[in-house]
Short mmCIF file of C-alpha atoms (C1' of nucleotides) in Angstrom, two decimals:
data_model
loop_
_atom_site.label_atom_id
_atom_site.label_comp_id
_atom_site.label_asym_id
_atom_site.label_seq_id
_atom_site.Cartn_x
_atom_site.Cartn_y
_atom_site.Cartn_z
CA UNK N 1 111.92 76.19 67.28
CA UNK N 2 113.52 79.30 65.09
CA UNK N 3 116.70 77.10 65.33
CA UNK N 4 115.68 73.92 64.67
CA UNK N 5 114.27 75.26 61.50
CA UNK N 6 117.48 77.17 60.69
CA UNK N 7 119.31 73.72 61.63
CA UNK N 8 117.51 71.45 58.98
CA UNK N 9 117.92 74.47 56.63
CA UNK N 10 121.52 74.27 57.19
CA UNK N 11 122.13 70.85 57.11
CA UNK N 12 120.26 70.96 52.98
CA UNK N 13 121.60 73.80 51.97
CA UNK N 14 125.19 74.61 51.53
CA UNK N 15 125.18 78.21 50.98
CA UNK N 16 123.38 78.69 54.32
CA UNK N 17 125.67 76.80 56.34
CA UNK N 18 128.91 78.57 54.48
CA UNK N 19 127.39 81.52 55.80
CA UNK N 20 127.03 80.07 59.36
CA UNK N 21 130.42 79.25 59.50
CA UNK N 22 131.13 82.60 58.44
CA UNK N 23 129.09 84.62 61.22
CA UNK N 24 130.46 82.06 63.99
CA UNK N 25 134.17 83.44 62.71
CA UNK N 26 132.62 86.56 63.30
CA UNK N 27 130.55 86.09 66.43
CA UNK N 28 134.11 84.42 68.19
CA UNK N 29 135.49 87.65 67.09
CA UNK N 30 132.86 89.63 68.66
CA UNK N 31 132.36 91.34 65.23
CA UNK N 32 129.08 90.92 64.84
CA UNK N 33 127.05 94.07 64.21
CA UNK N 34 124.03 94.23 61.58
CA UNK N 35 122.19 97.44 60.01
CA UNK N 36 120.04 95.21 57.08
CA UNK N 37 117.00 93.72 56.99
CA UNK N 38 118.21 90.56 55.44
CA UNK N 39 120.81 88.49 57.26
CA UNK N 40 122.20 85.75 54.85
CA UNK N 41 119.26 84.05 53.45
CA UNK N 42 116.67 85.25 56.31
CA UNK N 43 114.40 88.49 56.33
CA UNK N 44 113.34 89.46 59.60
CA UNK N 45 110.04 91.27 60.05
CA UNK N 46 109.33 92.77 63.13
CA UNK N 47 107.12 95.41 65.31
CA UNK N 48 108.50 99.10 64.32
CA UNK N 49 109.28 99.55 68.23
CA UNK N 50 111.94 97.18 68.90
CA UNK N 51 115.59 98.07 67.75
CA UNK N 52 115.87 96.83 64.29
CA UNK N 53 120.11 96.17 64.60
CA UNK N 54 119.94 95.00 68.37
CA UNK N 55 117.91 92.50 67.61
CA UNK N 56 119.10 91.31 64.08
CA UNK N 57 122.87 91.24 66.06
CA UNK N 58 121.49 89.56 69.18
CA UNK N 59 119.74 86.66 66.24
CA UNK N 60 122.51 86.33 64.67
CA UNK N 61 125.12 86.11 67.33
CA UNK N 62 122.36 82.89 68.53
CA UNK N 63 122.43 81.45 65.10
CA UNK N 64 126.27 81.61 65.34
CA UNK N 65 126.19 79.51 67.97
CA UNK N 66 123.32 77.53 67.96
CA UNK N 67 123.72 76.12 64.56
CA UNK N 68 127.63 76.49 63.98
CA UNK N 69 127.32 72.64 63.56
CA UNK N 70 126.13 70.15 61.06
CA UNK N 71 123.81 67.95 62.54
CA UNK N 72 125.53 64.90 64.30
CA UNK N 73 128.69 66.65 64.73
CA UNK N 74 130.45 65.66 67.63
CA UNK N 75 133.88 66.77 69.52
CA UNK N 76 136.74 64.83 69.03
CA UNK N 77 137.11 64.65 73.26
CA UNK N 78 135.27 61.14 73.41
CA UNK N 79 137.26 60.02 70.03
CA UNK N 80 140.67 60.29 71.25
CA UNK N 81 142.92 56.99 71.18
CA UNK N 82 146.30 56.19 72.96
CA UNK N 83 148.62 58.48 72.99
CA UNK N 84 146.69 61.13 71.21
CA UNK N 85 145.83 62.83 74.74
CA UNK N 86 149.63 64.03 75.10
CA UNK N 87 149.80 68.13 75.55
CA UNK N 88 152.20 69.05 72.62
CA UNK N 89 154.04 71.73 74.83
CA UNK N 90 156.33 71.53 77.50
CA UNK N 91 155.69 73.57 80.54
CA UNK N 92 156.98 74.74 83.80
CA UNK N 93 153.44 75.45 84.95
CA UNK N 94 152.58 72.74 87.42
CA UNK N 95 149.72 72.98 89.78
CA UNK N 96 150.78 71.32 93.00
CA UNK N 97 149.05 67.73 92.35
CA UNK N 98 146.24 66.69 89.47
CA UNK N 99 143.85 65.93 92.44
CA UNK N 100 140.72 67.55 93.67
CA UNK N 101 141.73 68.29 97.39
CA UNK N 102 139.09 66.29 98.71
CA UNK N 103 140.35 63.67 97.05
CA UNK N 104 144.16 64.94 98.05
CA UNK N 105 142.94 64.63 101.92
CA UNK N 106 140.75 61.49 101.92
CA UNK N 107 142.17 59.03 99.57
CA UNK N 108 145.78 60.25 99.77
CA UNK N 109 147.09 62.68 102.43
CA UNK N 110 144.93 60.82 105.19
CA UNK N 111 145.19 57.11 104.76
CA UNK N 112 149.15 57.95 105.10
CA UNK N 113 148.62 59.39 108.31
CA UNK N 114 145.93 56.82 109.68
CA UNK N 115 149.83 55.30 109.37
CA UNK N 116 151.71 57.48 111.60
CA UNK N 117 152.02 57.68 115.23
CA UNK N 118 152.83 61.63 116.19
CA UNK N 119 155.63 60.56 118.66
CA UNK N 120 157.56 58.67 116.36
CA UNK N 121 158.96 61.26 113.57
CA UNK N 122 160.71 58.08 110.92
CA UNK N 123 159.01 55.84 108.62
CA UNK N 124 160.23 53.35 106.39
CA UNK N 125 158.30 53.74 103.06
CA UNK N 126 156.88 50.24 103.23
CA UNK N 127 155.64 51.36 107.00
CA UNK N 128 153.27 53.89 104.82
CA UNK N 129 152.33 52.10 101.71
CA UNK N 130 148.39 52.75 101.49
CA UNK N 131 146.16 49.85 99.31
CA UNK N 132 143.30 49.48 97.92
CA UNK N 133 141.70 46.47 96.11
CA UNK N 134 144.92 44.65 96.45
CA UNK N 135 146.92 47.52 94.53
CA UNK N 136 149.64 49.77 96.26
CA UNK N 137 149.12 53.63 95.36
CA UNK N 138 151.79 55.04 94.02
CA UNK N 139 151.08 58.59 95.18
CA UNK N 140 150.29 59.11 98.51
CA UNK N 141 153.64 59.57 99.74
CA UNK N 142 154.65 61.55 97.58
CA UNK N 143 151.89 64.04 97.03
CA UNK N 144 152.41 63.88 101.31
CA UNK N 145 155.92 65.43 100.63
CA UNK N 146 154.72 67.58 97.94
CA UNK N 147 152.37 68.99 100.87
CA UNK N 148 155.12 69.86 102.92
CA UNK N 149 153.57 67.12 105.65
CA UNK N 150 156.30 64.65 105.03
CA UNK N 151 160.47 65.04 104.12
CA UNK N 152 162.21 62.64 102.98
CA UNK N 153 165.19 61.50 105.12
CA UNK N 154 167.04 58.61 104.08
CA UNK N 155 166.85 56.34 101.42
CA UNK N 156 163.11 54.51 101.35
CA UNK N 157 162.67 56.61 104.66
CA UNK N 158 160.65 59.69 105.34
CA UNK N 159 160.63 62.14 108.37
CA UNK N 160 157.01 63.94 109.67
CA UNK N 161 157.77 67.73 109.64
CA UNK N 162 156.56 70.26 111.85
CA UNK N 163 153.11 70.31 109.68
CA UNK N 164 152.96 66.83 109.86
CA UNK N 165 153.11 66.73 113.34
CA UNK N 166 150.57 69.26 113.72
CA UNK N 167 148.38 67.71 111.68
CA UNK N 168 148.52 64.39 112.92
CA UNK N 169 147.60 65.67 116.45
CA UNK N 170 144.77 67.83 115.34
CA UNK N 171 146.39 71.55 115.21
CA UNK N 172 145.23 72.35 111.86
CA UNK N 173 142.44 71.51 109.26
CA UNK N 174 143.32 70.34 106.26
CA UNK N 175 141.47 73.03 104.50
CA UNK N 176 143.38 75.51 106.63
CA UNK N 177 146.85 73.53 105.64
CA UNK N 178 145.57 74.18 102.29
CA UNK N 179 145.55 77.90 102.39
CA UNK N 180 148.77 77.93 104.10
CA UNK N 181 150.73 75.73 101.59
CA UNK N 182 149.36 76.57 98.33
CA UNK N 183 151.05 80.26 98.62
CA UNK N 184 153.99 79.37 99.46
CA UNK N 185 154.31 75.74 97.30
CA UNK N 186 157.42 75.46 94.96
CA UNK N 187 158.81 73.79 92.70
CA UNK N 188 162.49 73.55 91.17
CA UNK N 189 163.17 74.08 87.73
CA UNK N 190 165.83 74.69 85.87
CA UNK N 191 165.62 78.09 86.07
CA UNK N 192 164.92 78.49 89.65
CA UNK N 193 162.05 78.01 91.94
CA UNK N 194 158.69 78.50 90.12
CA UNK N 195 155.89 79.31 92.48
CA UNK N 196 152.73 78.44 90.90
CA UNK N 197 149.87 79.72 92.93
CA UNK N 198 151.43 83.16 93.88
CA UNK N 199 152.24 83.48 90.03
CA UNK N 200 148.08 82.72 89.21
CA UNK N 201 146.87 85.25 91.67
CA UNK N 202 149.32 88.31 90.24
CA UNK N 203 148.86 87.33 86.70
CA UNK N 204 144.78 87.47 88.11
CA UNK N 205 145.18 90.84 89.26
CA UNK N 206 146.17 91.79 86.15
CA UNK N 207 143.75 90.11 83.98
CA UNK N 208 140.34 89.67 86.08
CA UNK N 209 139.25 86.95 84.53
CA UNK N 210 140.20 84.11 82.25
CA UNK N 211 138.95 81.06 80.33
CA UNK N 212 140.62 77.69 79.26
CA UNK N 213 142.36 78.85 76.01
CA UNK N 214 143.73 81.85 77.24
CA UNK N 215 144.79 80.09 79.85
CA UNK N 216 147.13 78.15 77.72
CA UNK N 217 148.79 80.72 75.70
CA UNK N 218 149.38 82.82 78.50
CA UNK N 219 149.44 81.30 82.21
CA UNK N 220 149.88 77.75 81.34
CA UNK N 221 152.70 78.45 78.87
CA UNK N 222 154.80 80.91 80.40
CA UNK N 223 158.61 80.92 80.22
CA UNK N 224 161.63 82.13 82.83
CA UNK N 225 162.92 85.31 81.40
CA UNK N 226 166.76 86.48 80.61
CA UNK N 227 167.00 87.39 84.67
CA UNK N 228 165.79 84.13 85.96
CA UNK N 229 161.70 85.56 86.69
CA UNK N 230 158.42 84.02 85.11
CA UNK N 231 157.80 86.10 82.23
CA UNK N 232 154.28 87.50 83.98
CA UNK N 233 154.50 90.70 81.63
CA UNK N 234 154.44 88.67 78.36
CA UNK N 235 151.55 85.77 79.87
CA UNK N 236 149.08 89.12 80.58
CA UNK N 237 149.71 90.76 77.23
CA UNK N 238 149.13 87.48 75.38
CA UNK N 239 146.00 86.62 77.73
CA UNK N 240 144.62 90.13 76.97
CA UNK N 241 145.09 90.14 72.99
CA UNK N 242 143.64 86.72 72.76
CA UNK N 243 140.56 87.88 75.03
CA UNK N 244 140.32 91.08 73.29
CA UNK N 245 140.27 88.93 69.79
CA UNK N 246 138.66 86.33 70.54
CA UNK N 247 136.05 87.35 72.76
CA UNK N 248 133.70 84.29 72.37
CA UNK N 249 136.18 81.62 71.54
CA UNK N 250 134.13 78.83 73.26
CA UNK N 251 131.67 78.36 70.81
CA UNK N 252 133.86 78.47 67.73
CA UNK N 253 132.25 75.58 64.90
CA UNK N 254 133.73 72.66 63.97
CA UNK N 255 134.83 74.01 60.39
CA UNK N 256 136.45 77.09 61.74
CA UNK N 257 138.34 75.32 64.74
CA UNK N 258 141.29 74.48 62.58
CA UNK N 259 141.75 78.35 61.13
CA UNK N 260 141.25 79.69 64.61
CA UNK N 261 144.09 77.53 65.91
CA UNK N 262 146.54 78.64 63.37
CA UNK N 263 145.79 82.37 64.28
CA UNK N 264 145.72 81.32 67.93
CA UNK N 265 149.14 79.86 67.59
CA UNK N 266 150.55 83.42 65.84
CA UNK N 267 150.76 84.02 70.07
CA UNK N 268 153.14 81.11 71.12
CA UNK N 269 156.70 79.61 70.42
CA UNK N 270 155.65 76.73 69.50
CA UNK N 271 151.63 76.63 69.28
CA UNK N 272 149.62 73.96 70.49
CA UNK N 273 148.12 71.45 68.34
CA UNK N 274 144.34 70.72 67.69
CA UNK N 275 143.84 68.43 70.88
CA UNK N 276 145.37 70.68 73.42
CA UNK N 277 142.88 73.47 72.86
CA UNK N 278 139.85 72.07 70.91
CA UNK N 279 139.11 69.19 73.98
CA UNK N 280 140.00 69.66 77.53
CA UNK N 281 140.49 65.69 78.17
CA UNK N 282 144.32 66.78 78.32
CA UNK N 283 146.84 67.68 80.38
CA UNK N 284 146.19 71.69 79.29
CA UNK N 285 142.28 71.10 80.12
CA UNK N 286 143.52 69.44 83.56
CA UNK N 287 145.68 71.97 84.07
CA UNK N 288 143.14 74.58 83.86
CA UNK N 289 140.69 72.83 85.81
CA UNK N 290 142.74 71.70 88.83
CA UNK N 291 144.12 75.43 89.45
CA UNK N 292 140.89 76.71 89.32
CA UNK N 293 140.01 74.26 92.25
CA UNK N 294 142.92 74.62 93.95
CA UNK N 295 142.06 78.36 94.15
CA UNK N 296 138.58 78.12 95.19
CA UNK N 297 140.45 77.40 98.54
CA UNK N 298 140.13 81.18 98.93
CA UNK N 299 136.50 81.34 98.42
CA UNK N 300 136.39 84.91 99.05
CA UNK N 301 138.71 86.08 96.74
CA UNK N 302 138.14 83.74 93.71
CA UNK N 303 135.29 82.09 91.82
CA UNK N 304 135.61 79.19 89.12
CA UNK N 305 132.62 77.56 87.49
CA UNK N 306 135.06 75.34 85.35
CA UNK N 307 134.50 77.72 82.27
CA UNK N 308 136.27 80.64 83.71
CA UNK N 309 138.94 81.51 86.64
CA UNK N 310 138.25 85.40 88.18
CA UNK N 311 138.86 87.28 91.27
CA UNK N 312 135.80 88.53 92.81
CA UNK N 313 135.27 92.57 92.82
CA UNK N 314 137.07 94.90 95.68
CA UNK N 315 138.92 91.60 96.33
CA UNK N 316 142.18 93.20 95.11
CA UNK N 317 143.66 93.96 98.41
CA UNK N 318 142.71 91.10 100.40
CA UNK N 319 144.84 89.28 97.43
CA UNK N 320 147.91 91.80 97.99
CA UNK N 321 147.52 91.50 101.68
CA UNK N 322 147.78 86.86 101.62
CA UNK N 323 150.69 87.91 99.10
CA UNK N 324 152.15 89.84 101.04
CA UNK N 325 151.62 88.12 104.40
CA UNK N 326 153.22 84.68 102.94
CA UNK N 327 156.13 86.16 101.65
CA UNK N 328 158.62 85.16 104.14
CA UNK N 329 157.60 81.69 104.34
CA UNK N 330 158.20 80.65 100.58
CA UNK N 331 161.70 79.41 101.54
CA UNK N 332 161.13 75.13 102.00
CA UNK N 333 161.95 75.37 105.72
CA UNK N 334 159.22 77.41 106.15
CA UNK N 335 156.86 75.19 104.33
CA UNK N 336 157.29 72.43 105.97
CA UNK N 337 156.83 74.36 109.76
CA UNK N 338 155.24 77.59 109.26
CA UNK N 339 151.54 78.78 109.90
CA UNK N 340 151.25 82.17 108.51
CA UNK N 341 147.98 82.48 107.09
CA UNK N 342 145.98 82.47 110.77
"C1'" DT J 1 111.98 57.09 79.28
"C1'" DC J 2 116.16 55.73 77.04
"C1'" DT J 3 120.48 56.95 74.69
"C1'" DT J 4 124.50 59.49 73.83
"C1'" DG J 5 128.22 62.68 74.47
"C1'" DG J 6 131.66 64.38 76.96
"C1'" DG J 7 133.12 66.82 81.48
"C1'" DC J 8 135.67 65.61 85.09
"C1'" DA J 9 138.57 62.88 88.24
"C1'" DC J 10 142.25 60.00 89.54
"C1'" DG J 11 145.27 56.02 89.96
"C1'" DG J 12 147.93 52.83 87.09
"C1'" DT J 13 151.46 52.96 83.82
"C1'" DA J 14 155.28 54.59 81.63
"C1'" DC J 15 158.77 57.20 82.16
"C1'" DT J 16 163.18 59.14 84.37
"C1'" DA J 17 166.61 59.10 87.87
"C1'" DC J 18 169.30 56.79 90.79
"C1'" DG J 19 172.28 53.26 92.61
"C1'" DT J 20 175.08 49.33 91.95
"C1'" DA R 1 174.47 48.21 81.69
"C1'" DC R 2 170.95 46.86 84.46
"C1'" DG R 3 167.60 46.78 88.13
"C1'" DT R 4 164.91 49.42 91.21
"C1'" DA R 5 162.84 53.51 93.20
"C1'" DG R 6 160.46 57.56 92.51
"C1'" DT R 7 157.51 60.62 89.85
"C1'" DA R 8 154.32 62.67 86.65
"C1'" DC R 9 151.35 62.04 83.02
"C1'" DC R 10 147.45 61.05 80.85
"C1'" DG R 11 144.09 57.08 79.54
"C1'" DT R 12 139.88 55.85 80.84
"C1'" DG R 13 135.78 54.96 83.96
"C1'" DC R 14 132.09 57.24 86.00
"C1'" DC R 15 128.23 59.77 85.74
"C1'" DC R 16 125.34 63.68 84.62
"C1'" DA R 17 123.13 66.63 81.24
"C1'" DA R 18 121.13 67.06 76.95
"C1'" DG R 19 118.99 65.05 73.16
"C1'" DA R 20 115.96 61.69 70.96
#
DNA sequence: TCTTGGGCACGGTACTACGT
DNA sequence: ACGTAGTACCGTGCCCAAGA
């Protein structure tokens, strides 16, 4: 009720809302501390025995948020035309597909196999075309290969591996394949071989814990260095300073967005533009989203509630251990045959 | 109860690479 | 140069939560 009150305040009276915006620049700061007994244009009167600057801080960090908005202001997510969803960066982070894995296992990686016979090891690609409503899906086969379950062998032909085979016939769960494949996944780039997941769960140890739009300066954006590794050293430091601040980022206003940004931007080559970090209907947002479900694979290691990615406490050396364990099957041989993780 | 916004998912489209 | 195959991106539909 307070903030519905504040609200219609705000939305007749300029001065009040200038000094919103200006205490939700603060609050995303995590600068906001109070000693008066007037903040902006309110007076606060209240029983001698509760904390006088707790509670003045603790209102105004809630006003910050609550009303950092002009009534009937809306996100630009739902607004966005053609072509104005394109991420403005481009990135060797690459999670292995842009699929939930259920959705992976039951609408791609399975109706492939309901194709395949485990004694016969070749398919033409017609032979595993999967359709729906008429339509031929364009990725099944290759998010199959991209699992390591498939290889291609010839030209429109494709050869079951030694995963494939096993888990045609029954040897393995696709939750369990999961596990296995998302340590040791790769991907070529010009640099080298980029290993996505491994890269997530040291740059985790590091950091703990991280949210969307550190996640793109840091994680999402990081670079080969001069000797051919993924610059992990410069993705934590940026991922720190931006945490450190920018400690409640999430609920910067509409008016101070643009600002923000430019500061964010200070932290990358090339910066991101207002889409890329202000919505998540993007590629970055995706991004973010699909590695944190990918992770949750290894439920007791990781948590992800869509707003933030973090390693569960004393998990640390369970992490090392997988790590450590799947480091001799990284090679693509070994993807597309090995169980290590049982 | 009805409406609206936007979080999330995913498959079609647009692109690139390849082969002729 | 052109046609086709292969791939990744991202535009958009669904649907739920929050607001009216």
């Amino acid at each position: 009720a307070l903030f519905n009150l504040i609200q219609a305040l705000r939305d007749h009276d300029k001065e009040l809302a200038e000094w919103i915006d200006g205490i939700n620049q603060a609050a995303v700061r995590g600068k906001i501390k109070t000693t008066k007994t007037e903040i902006g244009k309110i007076k606060i009167i209240i029983p001698d025995e509760l904390d006088y600057e707790d509670f003045a801080s603790s209102l105004m960090i809630k006003i910050a948020e609550v009303n950092k908005n002009p009534t009937g202001t809306t996100g630009i997510g739902s607004k966005l035309g053609k072509t104005e969803r394109k991420g403005s960066f481009t990135r060797i982070f690459k999670t292995l597909c842009d699929y939930t894995l259920d959705v992976l296992e039951n609408n791609l990686v399975n109706p492939t196999f309901e194709k395949i016979h485990p004694a016969v090891k070749i398919y033409q690609k017609d032979a595993l075309e999967v359709e729906k409503d008429g339509k031929i899906n364009h990725n099944n086969i290759s998010h199959c290969v991209r699992l390591g379950l498939l290889r291609k062998a010839e030209k429109r032909s494709y050869e079951l591996t030694g995963l494939g085979h096993l888990y045609k016939v029954g040897g393995i769960d696709f939750g369990t394949l999961i596990k296995n494949q998302l340590l040791t996944y790769a991907q070529a780039t010009d640099n080298g071989l980029f290993y996505p997941y491994r890269l997530s769960l040291e740059f985790l140890l590091k950091v703990r814990e991280i949210s969307f739009i550190p996640f793109a300066y840091s994680l999402f954006s990081i670079q080969f260095n001069d000797n051919g590794t993924p610059d992990i050293e410069t993705a934590v430091s940026v991922a720190q300073a931006i945490i450190q601040e920018y400690p409640s980022i999430a609920i910067t206003s509409e008016t101070n967005k643009a600002e923000i940004l430019t500061e964010l931007n200070e932290h990358h080559p090339t910066g991101f533009n207002y889409n890329d970090i202000w919505t998540d209907r993007t590629t970055t947002g995706n991004q973010f989203r699909y590695l944190g479900r990918h992770l949750q694979v290894y439920d007791d290691i990781i948590e992800f509630d869509f707003k933030t990615l973090k390693i569960k406490s004393d998990s640390d050396q369970k992490i090392l251990d997988l790590l450590d364990k799947s480091k001799d099957a990284v090679d693509r041989k070994s993807y597309e045959e090995k169980i290590w993780i049982v």
